[in-house]
C-alpha cells in the first residue's frame, strides 16, 4: 500500500495554512437543527417530524424547496 506524497508549502510567516475566521456559522441563540433531507439548519418552527426509513426525522416544513424560495 503506497501513501500519497504530502505537498504543503510553508509561507514566509512560518504557517502552512490560513487561520479560520472566529465565531460560529450559526446565527442566533443556537436553537437550530438540521433538516434530514437538505441538511440546512432551521429553527424548530421551520421543521416538522416525518417518518423516514422507520425513524422519525426532522425535515423542512412545508418543504425544502418552499423554504429556499422565501
GROMACS .gro file of C-alpha atoms in nm:
model
   70
    1UNK     CA    1   0.000   0.000   0.000
    2UNK     CA    2   0.150   0.332  -0.105
    3UNK     CA    3   0.068   0.663   0.052
    4UNK     CA    4   0.033   0.991  -0.130
    5UNK     CA    5   0.324   1.229  -0.102
    6UNK     CA    6   0.243   1.525   0.118
    7UNK     CA    7   0.278   1.853  -0.069
    8UNK     CA    8   0.247   2.155   0.156
    9UNK     CA    9   0.418   2.487   0.130
   10UNK     CA   10   0.536   2.685   0.429
   11UNK     CA   11   0.461   3.056   0.397
   12UNK     CA   12   0.706   3.332   0.485
   13UNK     CA   13   0.544   3.371   0.829
   14UNK     CA   14   0.604   3.003   0.908
   15UNK     CA   15   0.243   2.887   0.875
   16UNK     CA   16   0.117   2.630   0.629
   17UNK     CA   17  -0.250   2.718   0.648
   18UNK     CA   18  -0.465   3.027   0.680
   19UNK     CA   19  -0.638   3.089   1.010
   20UNK     CA   20  -1.008   3.023   1.034
   21UNK     CA   21  -1.242   3.310   1.095
   22UNK     CA   22  -1.355   3.321   1.457
   23UNK     CA   23  -1.711   3.264   1.565
   24UNK     CA   24  -1.985   3.027   1.466
   25UNK     CA   25  -2.153   3.000   1.124
   26UNK     CA   26  -2.486   2.954   1.303
   27UNK     CA   27  -2.652   3.286   1.374
   28UNK     CA   28  -2.896   3.328   1.659
   29UNK     CA   29  -2.933   3.174   2.000
   30UNK     CA   30  -2.815   2.827   1.897
   31UNK     CA   31  -3.165   2.683   1.883
   32UNK     CA   32  -3.136   2.522   1.537
   33UNK     CA   33  -3.145   2.170   1.398
   34UNK     CA   34  -3.057   2.041   1.055
   35UNK     CA   35  -3.308   1.910   0.805
   36UNK     CA   36  -3.268   1.538   0.732
   37UNK     CA   37  -3.328   1.593   0.358
   38UNK     CA   38  -3.137   1.911   0.265
   39UNK     CA   39  -2.901   1.944   0.564
   40UNK     CA   40  -2.967   2.316   0.616
   41UNK     CA   41  -3.004   2.442   0.972
   42UNK     CA   42  -3.351   2.569   1.055
   43UNK     CA   43  -3.532   2.692   1.365
   44UNK     CA   44  -3.776   2.447   1.528
   45UNK     CA   45  -4.080   2.629   1.385
   46UNK     CA   46  -3.947   2.563   1.032
   47UNK     CA   47  -3.918   2.186   1.086
   48UNK     CA   48  -4.169   1.905   1.114
   49UNK     CA   49  -4.128   1.540   1.216
   50UNK     CA   50  -4.153   1.286   0.935
   51UNK     CA   51  -4.116   0.910   0.935
   52UNK     CA   52  -3.814   0.815   0.721
   53UNK     CA   53  -3.686   0.456   0.697
   54UNK     CA   54  -3.858   0.356   1.018
   55UNK     CA   55  -3.729   0.651   1.220
   56UNK     CA   56  -3.874   0.992   1.293
   57UNK     CA   57  -3.654   1.263   1.142
   58UNK     CA   58  -3.697   1.640   1.129
   59UNK     CA   59  -3.748   1.783   0.779
   60UNK     CA   60  -3.830   2.129   0.643
   61UNK     CA   61  -4.190   2.244   0.669
   62UNK     CA   62  -4.373   2.262   0.427
   63UNK     CA   63  -4.080   2.152   0.205
   64UNK     CA   64  -3.713   2.229   0.145
   65UNK     CA   65  -3.789   2.394  -0.192
   66UNK     CA   66  -4.057   2.623  -0.043
   67UNK     CA   67  -3.820   2.746   0.229
   68UNK     CA   68  -3.547   2.816  -0.029
   69UNK     CA   69  -3.782   3.049  -0.221
   70UNK     CA   70  -3.861   3.264   0.082
   0.00000   0.00000   0.00000
